[in-house]
Coordinates of C-alpha atoms (C1' of nucleotides) in Angstrom, one line a residue:
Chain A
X251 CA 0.0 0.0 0.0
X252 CA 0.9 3.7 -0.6
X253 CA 0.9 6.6 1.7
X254 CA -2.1 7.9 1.4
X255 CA -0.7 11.7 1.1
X256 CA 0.9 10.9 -2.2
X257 CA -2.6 10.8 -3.4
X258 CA -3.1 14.0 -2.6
X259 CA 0.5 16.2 -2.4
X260 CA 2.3 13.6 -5.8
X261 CA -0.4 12.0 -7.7
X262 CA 1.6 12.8 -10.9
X263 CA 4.3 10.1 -9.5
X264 CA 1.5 7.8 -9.0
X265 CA 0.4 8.5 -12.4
X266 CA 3.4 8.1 -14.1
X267 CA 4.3 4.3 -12.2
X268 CA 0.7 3.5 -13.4
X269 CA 1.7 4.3 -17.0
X270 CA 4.9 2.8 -17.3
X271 CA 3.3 -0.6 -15.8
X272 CA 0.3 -0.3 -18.0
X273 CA -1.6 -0.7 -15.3
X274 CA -5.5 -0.1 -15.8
X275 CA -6.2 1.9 -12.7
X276 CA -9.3 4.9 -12.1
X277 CA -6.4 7.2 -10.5
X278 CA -9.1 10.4 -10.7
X279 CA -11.7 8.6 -9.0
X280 CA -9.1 8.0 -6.3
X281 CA -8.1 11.3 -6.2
X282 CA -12.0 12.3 -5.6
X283 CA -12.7 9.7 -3.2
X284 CA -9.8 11.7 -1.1
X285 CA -11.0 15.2 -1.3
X286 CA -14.6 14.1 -0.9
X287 CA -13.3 12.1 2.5
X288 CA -11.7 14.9 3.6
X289 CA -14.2 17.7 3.6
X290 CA -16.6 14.5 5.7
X291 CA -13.9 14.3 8.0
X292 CA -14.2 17.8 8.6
X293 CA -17.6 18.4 8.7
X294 CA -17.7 15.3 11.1
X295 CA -15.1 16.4 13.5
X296 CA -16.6 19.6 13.9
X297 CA -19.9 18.1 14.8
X298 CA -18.4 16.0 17.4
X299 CA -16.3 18.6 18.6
X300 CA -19.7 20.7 19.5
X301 CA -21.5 17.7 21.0
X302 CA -18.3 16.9 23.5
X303 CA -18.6 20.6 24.4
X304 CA -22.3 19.8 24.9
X305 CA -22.0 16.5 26.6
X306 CA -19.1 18.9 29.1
X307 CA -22.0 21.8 29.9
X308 CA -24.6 19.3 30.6
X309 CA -22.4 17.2 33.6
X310 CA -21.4 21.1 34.9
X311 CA -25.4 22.3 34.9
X312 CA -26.9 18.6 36.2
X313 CA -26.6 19.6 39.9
X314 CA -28.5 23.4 39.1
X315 CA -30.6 21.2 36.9
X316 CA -32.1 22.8 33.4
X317 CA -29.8 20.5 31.5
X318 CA -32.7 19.1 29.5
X319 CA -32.2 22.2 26.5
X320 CA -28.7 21.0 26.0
X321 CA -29.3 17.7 25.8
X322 CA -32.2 18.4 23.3
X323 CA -29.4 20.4 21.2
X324 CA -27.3 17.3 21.5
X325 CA -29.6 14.9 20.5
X326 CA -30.0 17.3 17.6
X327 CA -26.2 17.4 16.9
X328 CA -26.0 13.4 17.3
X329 CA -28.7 12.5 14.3
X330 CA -26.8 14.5 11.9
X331 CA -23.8 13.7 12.8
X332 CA -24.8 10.2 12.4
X333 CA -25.8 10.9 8.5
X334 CA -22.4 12.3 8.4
X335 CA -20.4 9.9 10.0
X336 CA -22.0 6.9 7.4
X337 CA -21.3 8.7 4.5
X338 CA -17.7 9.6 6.1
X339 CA -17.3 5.7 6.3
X340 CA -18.7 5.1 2.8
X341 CA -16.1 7.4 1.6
X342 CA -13.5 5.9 3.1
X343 CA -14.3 2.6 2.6
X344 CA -14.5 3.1 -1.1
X345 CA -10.5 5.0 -0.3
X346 CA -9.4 2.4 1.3
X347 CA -10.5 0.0 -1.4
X348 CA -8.7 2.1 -3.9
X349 CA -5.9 2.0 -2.2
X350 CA -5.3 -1.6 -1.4
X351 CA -5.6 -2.4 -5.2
X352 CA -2.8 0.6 -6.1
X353 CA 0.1 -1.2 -7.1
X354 CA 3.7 -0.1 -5.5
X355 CA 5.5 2.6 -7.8
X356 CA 8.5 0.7 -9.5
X357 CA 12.3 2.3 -8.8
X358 CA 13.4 4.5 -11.4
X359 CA 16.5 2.2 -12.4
X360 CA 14.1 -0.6 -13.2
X361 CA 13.5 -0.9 -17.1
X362 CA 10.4 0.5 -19.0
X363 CA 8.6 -2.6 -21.1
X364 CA 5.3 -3.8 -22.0
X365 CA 6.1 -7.4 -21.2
X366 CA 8.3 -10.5 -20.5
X367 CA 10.2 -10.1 -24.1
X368 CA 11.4 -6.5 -22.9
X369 CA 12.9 -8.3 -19.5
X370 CA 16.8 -7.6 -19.7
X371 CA 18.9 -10.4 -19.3
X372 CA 21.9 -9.6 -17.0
X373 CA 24.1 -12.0 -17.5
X374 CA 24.1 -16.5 -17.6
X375 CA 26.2 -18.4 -15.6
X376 CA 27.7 -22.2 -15.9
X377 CA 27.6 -23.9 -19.2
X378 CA 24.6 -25.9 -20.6
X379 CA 25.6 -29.5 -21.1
X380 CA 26.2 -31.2 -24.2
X381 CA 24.7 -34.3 -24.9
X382 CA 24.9 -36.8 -28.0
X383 CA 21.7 -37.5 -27.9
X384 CA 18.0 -36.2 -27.4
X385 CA 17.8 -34.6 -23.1
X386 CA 14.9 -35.9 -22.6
X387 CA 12.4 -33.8 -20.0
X388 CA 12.1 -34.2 -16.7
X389 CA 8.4 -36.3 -16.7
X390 CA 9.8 -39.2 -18.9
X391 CA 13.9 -39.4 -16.6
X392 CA 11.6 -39.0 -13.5
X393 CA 8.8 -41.5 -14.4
X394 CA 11.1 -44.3 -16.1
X395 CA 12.9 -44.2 -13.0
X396 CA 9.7 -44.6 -10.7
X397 CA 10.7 -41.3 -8.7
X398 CA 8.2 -39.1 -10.3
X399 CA 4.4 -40.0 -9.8
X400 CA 2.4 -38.1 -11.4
X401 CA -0.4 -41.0 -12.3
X402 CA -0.8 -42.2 -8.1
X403 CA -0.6 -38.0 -7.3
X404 CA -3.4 -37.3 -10.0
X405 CA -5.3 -40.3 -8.4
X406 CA -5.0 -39.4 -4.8
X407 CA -5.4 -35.3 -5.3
X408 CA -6.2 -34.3 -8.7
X409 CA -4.6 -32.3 -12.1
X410 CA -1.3 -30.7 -11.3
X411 CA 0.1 -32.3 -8.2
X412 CA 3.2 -34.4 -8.3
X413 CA 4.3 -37.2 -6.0
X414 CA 8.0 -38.1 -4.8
X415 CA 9.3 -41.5 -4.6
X416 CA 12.2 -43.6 -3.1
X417 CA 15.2 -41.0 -4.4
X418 CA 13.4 -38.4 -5.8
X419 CA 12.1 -37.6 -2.7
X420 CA 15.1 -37.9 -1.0
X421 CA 16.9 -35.2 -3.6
X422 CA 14.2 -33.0 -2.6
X423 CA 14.5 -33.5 0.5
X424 CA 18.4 -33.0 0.5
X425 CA 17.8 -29.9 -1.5
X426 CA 15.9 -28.1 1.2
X427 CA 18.4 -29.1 3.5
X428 CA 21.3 -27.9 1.5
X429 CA 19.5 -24.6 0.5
X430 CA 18.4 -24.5 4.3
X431 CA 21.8 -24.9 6.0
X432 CA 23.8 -23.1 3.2
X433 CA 21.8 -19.6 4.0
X434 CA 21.7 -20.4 8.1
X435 CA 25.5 -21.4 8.4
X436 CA 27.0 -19.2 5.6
X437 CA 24.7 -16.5 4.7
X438 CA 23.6 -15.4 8.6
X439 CA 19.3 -16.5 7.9
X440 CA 17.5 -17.2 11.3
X441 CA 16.0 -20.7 9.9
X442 CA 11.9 -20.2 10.4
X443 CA 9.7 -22.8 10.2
X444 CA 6.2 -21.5 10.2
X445 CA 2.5 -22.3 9.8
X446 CA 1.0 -23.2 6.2
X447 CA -2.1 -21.6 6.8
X448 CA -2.7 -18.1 7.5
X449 CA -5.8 -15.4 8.1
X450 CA -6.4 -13.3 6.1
X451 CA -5.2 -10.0 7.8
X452 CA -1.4 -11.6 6.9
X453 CA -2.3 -12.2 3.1
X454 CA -3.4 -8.7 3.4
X455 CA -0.1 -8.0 4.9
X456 CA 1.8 -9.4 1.6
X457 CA -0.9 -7.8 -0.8
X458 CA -2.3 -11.1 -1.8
X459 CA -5.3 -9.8 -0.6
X460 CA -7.8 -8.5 -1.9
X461 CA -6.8 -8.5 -5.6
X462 CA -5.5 -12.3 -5.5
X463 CA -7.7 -14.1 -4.2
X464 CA -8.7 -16.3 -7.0
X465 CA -4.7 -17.6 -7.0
X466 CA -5.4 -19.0 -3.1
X467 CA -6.6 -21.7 -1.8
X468 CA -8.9 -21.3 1.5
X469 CA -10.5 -23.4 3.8
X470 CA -13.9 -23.5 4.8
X471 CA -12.3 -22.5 8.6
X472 CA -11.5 -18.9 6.5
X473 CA -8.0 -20.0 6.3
X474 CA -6.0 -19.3 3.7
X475 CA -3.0 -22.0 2.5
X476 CA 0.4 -19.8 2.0
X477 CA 0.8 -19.3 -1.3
X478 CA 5.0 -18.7 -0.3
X479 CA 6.4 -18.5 3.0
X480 CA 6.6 -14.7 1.8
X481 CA 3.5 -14.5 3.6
X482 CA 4.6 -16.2 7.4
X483 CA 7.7 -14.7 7.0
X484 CA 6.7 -10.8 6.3
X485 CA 4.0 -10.8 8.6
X486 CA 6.2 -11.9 11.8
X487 CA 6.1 -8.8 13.2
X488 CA 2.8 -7.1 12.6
X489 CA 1.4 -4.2 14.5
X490 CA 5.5 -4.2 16.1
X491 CA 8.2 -1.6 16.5
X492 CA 11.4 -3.2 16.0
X493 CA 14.5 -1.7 17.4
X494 CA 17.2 -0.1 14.8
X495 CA 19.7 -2.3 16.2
X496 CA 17.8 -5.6 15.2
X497 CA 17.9 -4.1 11.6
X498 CA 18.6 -6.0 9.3
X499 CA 16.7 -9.7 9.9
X500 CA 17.5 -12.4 7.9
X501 CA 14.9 -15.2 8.0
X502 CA 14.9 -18.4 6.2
X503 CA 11.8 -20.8 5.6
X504 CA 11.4 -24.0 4.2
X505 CA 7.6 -24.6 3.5
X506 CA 5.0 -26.0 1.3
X507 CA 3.3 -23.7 -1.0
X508 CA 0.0 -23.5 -2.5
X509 CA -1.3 -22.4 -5.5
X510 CA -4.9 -22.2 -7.2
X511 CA -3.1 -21.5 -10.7
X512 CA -6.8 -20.2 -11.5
X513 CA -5.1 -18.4 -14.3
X514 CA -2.7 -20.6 -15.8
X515 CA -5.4 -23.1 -17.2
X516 CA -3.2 -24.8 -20.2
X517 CA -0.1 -23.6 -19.1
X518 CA 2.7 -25.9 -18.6
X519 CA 0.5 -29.0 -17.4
X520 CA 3.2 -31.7 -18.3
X521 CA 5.6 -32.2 -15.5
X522 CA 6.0 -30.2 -12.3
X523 CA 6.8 -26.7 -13.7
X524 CA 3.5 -25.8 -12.3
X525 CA 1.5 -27.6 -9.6
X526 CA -0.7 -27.0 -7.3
X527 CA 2.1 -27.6 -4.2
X528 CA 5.7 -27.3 -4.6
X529 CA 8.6 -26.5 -2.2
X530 CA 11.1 -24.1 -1.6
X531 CA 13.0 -22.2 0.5
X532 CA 12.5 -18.7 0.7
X533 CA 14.4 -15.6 1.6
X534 CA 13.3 -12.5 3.2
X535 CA 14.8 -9.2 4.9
X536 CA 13.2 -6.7 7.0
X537 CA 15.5 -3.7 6.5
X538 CA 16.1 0.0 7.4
X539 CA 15.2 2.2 4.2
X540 CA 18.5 3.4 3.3
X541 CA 19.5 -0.4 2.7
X542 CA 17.3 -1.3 0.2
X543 CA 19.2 -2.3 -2.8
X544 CA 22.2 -3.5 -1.3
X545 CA 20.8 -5.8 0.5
X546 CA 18.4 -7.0 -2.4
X547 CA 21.7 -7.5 -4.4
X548 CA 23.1 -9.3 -1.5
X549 CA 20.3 -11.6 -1.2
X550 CA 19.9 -12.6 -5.1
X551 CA 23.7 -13.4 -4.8
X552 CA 22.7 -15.7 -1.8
X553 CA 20.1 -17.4 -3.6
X554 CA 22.7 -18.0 -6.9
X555 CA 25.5 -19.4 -4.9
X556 CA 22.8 -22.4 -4.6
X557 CA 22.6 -22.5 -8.2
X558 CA 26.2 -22.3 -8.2
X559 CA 27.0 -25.1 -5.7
X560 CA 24.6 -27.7 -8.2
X561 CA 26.4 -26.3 -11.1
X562 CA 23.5 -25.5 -12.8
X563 CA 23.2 -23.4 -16.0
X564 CA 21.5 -20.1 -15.0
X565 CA 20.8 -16.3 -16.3
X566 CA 19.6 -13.6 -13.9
X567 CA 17.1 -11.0 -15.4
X568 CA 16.3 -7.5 -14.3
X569 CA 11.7 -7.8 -14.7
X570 CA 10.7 -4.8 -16.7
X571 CA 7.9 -2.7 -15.4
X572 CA 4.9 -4.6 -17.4
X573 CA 5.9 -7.6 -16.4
X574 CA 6.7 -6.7 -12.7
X575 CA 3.9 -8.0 -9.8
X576 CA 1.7 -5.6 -8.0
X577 CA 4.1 -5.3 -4.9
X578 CA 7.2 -5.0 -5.9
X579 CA 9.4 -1.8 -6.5
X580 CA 12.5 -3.8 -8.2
X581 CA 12.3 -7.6 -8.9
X582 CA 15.4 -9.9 -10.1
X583 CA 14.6 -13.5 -11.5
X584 CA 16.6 -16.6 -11.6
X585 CA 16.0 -18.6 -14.3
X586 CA 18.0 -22.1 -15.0
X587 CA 18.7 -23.8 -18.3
X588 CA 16.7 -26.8 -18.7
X589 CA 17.2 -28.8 -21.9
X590 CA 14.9 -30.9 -21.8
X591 CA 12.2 -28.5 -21.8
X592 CA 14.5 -26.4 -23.9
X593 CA 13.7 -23.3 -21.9
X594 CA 14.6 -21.2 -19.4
X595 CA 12.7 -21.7 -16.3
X596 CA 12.1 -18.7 -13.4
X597 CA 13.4 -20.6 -10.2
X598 CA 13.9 -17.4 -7.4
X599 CA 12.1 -14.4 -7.8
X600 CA 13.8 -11.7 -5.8
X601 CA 11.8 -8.6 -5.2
X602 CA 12.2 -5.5 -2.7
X603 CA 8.9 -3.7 -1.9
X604 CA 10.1 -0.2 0.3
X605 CA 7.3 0.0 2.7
X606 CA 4.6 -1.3 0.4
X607 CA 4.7 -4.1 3.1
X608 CA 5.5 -3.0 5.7
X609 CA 2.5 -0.5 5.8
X610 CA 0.2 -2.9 5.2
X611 CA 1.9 -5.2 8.0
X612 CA 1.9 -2.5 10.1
X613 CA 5.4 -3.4 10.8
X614 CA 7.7 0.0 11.9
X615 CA 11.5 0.7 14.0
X616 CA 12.2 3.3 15.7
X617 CA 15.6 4.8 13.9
X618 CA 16.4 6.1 17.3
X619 CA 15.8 5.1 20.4
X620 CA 13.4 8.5 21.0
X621 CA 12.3 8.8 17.6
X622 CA 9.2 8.5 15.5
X623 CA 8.8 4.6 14.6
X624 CA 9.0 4.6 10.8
X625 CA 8.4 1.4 8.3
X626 CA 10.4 -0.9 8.1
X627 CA 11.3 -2.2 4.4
X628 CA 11.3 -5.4 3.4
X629 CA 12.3 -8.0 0.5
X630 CA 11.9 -11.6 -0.4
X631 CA 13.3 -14.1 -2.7
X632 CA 13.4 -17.2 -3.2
X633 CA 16.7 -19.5 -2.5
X634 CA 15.7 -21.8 -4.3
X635 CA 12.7 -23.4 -5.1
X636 CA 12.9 -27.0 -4.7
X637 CA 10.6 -28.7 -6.2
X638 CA 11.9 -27.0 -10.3
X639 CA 15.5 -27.3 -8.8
X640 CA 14.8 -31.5 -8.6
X641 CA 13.5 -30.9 -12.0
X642 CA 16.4 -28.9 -13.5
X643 CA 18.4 -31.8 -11.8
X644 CA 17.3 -34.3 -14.0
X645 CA 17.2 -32.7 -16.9
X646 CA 20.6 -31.4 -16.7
X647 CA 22.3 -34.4 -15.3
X648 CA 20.3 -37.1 -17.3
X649 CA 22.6 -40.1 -18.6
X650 CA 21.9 -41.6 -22.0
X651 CA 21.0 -44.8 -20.0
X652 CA 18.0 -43.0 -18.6
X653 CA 20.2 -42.7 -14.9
X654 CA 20.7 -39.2 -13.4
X655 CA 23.8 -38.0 -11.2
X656 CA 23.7 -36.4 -8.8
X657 CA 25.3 -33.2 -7.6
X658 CA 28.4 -33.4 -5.4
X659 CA 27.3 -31.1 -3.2
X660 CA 24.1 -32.8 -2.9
X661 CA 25.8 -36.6 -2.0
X662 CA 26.5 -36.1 1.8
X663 CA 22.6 -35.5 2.0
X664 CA 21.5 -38.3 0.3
X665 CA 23.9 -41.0 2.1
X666 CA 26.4 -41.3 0.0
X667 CA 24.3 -41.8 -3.5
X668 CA 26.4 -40.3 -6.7
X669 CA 23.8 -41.9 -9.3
X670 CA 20.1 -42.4 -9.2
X671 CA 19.1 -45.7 -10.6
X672 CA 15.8 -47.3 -11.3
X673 CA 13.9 -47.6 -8.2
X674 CA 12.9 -51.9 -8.0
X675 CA 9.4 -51.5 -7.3
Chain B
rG626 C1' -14.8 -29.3 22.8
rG627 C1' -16.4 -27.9 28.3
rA628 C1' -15.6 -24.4 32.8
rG629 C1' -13.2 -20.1 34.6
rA630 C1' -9.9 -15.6 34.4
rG631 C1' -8.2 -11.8 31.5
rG632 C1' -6.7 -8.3 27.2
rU633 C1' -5.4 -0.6 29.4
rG634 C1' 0.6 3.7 27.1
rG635 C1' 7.8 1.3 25.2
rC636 C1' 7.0 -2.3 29.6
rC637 C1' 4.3 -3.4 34.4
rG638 C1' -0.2 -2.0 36.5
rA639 C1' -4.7 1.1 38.7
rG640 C1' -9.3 2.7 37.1
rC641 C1' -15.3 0.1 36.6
rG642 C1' -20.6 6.1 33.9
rG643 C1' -18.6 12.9 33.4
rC644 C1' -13.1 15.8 37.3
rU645 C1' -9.3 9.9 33.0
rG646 C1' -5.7 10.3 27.1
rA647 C1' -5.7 7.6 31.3
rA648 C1' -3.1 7.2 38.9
rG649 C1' 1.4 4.7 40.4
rG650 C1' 5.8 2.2 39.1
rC651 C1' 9.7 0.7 35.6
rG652 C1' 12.4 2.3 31.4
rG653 C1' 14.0 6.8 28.7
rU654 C1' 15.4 12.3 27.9
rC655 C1' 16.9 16.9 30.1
rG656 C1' 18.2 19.7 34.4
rC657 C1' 19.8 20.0 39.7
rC658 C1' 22.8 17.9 43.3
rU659 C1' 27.4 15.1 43.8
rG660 C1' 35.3 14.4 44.4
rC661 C1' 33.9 9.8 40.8
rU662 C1' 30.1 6.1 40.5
rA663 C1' 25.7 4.8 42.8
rA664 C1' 21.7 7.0 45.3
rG665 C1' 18.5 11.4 45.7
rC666 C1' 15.5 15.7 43.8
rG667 C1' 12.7 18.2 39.7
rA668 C1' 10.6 18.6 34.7
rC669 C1' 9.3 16.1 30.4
rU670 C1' 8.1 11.3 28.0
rA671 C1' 1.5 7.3 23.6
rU672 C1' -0.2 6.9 18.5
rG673 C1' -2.9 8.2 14.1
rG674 C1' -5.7 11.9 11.6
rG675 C1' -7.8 17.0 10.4
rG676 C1' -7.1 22.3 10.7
rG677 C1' -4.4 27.1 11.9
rU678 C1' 0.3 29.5 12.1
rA679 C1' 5.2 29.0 10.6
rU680 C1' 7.6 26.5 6.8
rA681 C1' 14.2 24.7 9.4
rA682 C1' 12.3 22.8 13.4
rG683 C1' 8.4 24.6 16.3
rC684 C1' 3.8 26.3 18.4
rC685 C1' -1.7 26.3 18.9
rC686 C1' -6.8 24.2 18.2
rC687 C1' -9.8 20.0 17.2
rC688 C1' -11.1 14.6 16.3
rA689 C1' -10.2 9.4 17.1
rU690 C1' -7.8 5.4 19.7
rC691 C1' -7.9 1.6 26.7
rG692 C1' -8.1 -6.3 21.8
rA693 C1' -12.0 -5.6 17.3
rG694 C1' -16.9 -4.5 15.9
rG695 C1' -21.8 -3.1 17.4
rG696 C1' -25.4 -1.2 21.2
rU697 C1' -27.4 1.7 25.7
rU698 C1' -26.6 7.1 27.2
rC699 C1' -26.5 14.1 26.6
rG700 C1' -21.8 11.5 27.9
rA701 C1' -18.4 4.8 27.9
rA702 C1' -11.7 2.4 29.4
rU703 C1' -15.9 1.8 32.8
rC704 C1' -22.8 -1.0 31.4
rC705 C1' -24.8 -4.7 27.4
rC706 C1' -24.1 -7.9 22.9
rU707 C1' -21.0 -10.4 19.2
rC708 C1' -16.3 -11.9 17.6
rC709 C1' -10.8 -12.5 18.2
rC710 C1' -6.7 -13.5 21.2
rU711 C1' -4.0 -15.1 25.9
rC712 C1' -3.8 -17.8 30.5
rU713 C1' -5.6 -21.8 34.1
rC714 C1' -8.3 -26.4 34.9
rC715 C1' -10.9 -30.6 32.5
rG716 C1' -11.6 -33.6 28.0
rC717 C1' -9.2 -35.3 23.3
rC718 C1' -4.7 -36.0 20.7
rA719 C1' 0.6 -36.7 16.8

RNA sequence: GGAGAGGUGGCCGAGCGGCUGAAGGCGGUCGCCUGCUAAGCGACUAUGGGGGUAUAAGCCCCCAUCGAGGGUUCGAAUCCCUCCCUCUCCGCCA
């Protein structure tokens, strides 16, 4: 969310991070709704004003007696003030509306596009591997093996769910506890492992809420299932006032995540590129303002030297402003080479948000110990997802046999294993 | 799930219809005192919003906020209702 007093004192900067997103938004109406609010507020807080100096005569006169004029008067005052005070609410209901569906206002560094094709590329990493024959994807290496279920998944849940077996869920399993204990031990994370279900005042929090909805799942309790631990993670400390010194936190999460994919119908429905639940580990940073893209730097480098470690081939892009989410100020993708998809495939999405958050959190420090608590900023990434990482695995380390090796790194985690062979059902 | 207790400022805690935006304490800031330190004394010390003045800060007025929402009343932290959360006991349970 936006301060509310850009609205009114820079709605040309509004404006303009509206048109360089292409973002459909009633921007006038907004502006309206705001001066319209205002001059209720007024007329409101003058009427109350007049009945509290009402309500004050009448306890002063009670013992003479001869209040019953006044309170007359202030019966008076109170039915018009209550006409007042529900179009007041109307008003700012409709404001506060607006204003939760106002995307965040994207950095000026970030690059003007329309779309994905006008993302810049940054630079690639590690070299794609050469094989002499056809890499097949990751459905066929995974299912041939009997580590992917996708059949027995479909069966048990539905469309777009996958099931680990026997070594494939040990990789993925090692993979969250590489990713997990790479960030804790070497990159300072506090490790967080938090609920998968939140209310809705924390989906609020991240901005999933209200416009999202459709991409969550919720349960008839009025849960809602965390579509990324983004959402436990940024809401730990709602309504708080941190201290400056605690400035910066680094947490870490491994969680589930789930997604509705409402509008992806058709989109990548082979595989596991995108299901319904996957894995990951995710990155996030509350920050003080003036460490904003340092630290977002810092943590896309944390999330690569995963990438690194596997020896996977990767690219990092800078997301122009069209194709940029609602929240974000700046966001850096990850994307990995996989061949046998023969694409490039997003696997970290790392995003800083200012106090677009943070405001909506309600999450503040105090820069000094006597000073006005400000808001906090925050960021998030991911580092890495799991479940495309297993998938990027076995594409990129697929044998002509049909047998996939696996990753040095990865071998202490998995007992010992260098190869995975077919399971023996 | 059942029974009970409770949610008040940065923290602890009093208040139970007008004199309470809130006693008292802790913490903090400034000053006094003091050979140093400690102790002591005094003043100040919630947040958000609207307006005025000034526009570097500041100063003044008003409104709202005592878990959230609604109600009673001229007037609610205080009375009533609903919801949320915490704690204790019982039940159930990985």
């Amino acid at each position: 969310m936006l301060d509310r007093r850009l609205v009114r004192e820079e709605p040309e900067k509004i404006r303009q991070a509206l048109d360089k997103r292409g973002y459909e938004f009633d921007l006038d109406t907004l502006i309206a709704t705001e001066a319209q609010r205002r001059e209720l507020l007024k007329a409101v807080e003058s009427r109350r004003a007049e009945k509290n100096e009402l309500s004050e005569q009448i306890g002063d006169t009670m013992r003479t007696g001869g209040a019953a004029a006044l309170k007359e008067r202030s019966t008076q005052i109170g039915i018009e003030l209550a006409a007042l005070e529900q179009e007041l609410d109307e008003a700012e209901e409709r404001f506060d509306q607006m204003m939760a569906e106002l995307p965040n206002i994207p950095l000026d560094e970030v690059p003007i596009g329309e779309s994905e094709q006008d993302n810049v590329v940054m630079y690639e990493m590690g070299e794609p591997p050469k094989f002499d024959f056809a890499p097949r994807p990751h459905w066929e290496i995974g299912e041939q093996l009997g580590i992917l279920d996708f059949q027995g998944a479909a069966r048990m849940a539905g469309a777009r769910f996958v099931t680990d077996v026997g070594a494939g869920a040990t990789l993925e399993r090692a993979l969250i506890n590489f990713m997990l204990d790479t960030h804790t031990r070497k990159h300072g994370y506090t490790e967080v492992f938090p609920p998968y279900l939140a209310n809705e005042r924390s989906l609020f929090g991240t901005a999933n809420l209200p416009k999202f909805e459709e991409d969550l799942f919720k349960t008839t309790d009025g849960y809602y299932l965390i579509p990324t631990a983004e959402v436990p993670l940024t809401n730990m400390h709602q309504d708080e006032i941190l201290n400056a010194e605690q400035l910066p936190i680094y947490y870490a999460a491994y969680t589930a995540c789930f997604r509705r994919e409402a509008g992806a119908a058709g989109k990548d429905t082979r595989g596991m590129v995108r299901v319904h639940q996957f894995h990951k580990v995710e990155l996030m940073k509350f920050i003080k303002p003036e460490q904003g893209s340092e630290e977002l730097e810092k943590l896309v480098k944390d999330a690569e030297v995963i990438l690194q470690a596997l020896e996977l081939p990767y690219r990092r892009t800078q997301l122009c402003t069209g194709d940029m989410g609602f929240q974000p100020q700046q966001t850096f993708d990850l994307e990995v080479y996989c061949p046998g998809l023969d694409r490039w495939l997003e696997i970290s999405s790392c995003s800083q948000y200012g106090d677009f958050q943070a405001r909506r959190c309600n999450t503040r420090y105090r820069p000094q110990p006597q000073a006005k608590p400000e808001f906090v900023h925050t960021m998030n990434g991911s580092g890495v997802a799991a479940g495309r990482t297993l998938l990027a695995i076995l594409e990129n380390y697929q044998q002509e046999s049909g047998t996939v090796v696996i990753p040095e790194v990865l071998r202490p985690y998995m007992g010992g294993m260098a190869e995975i062979l077919p399971e023996i059902p």
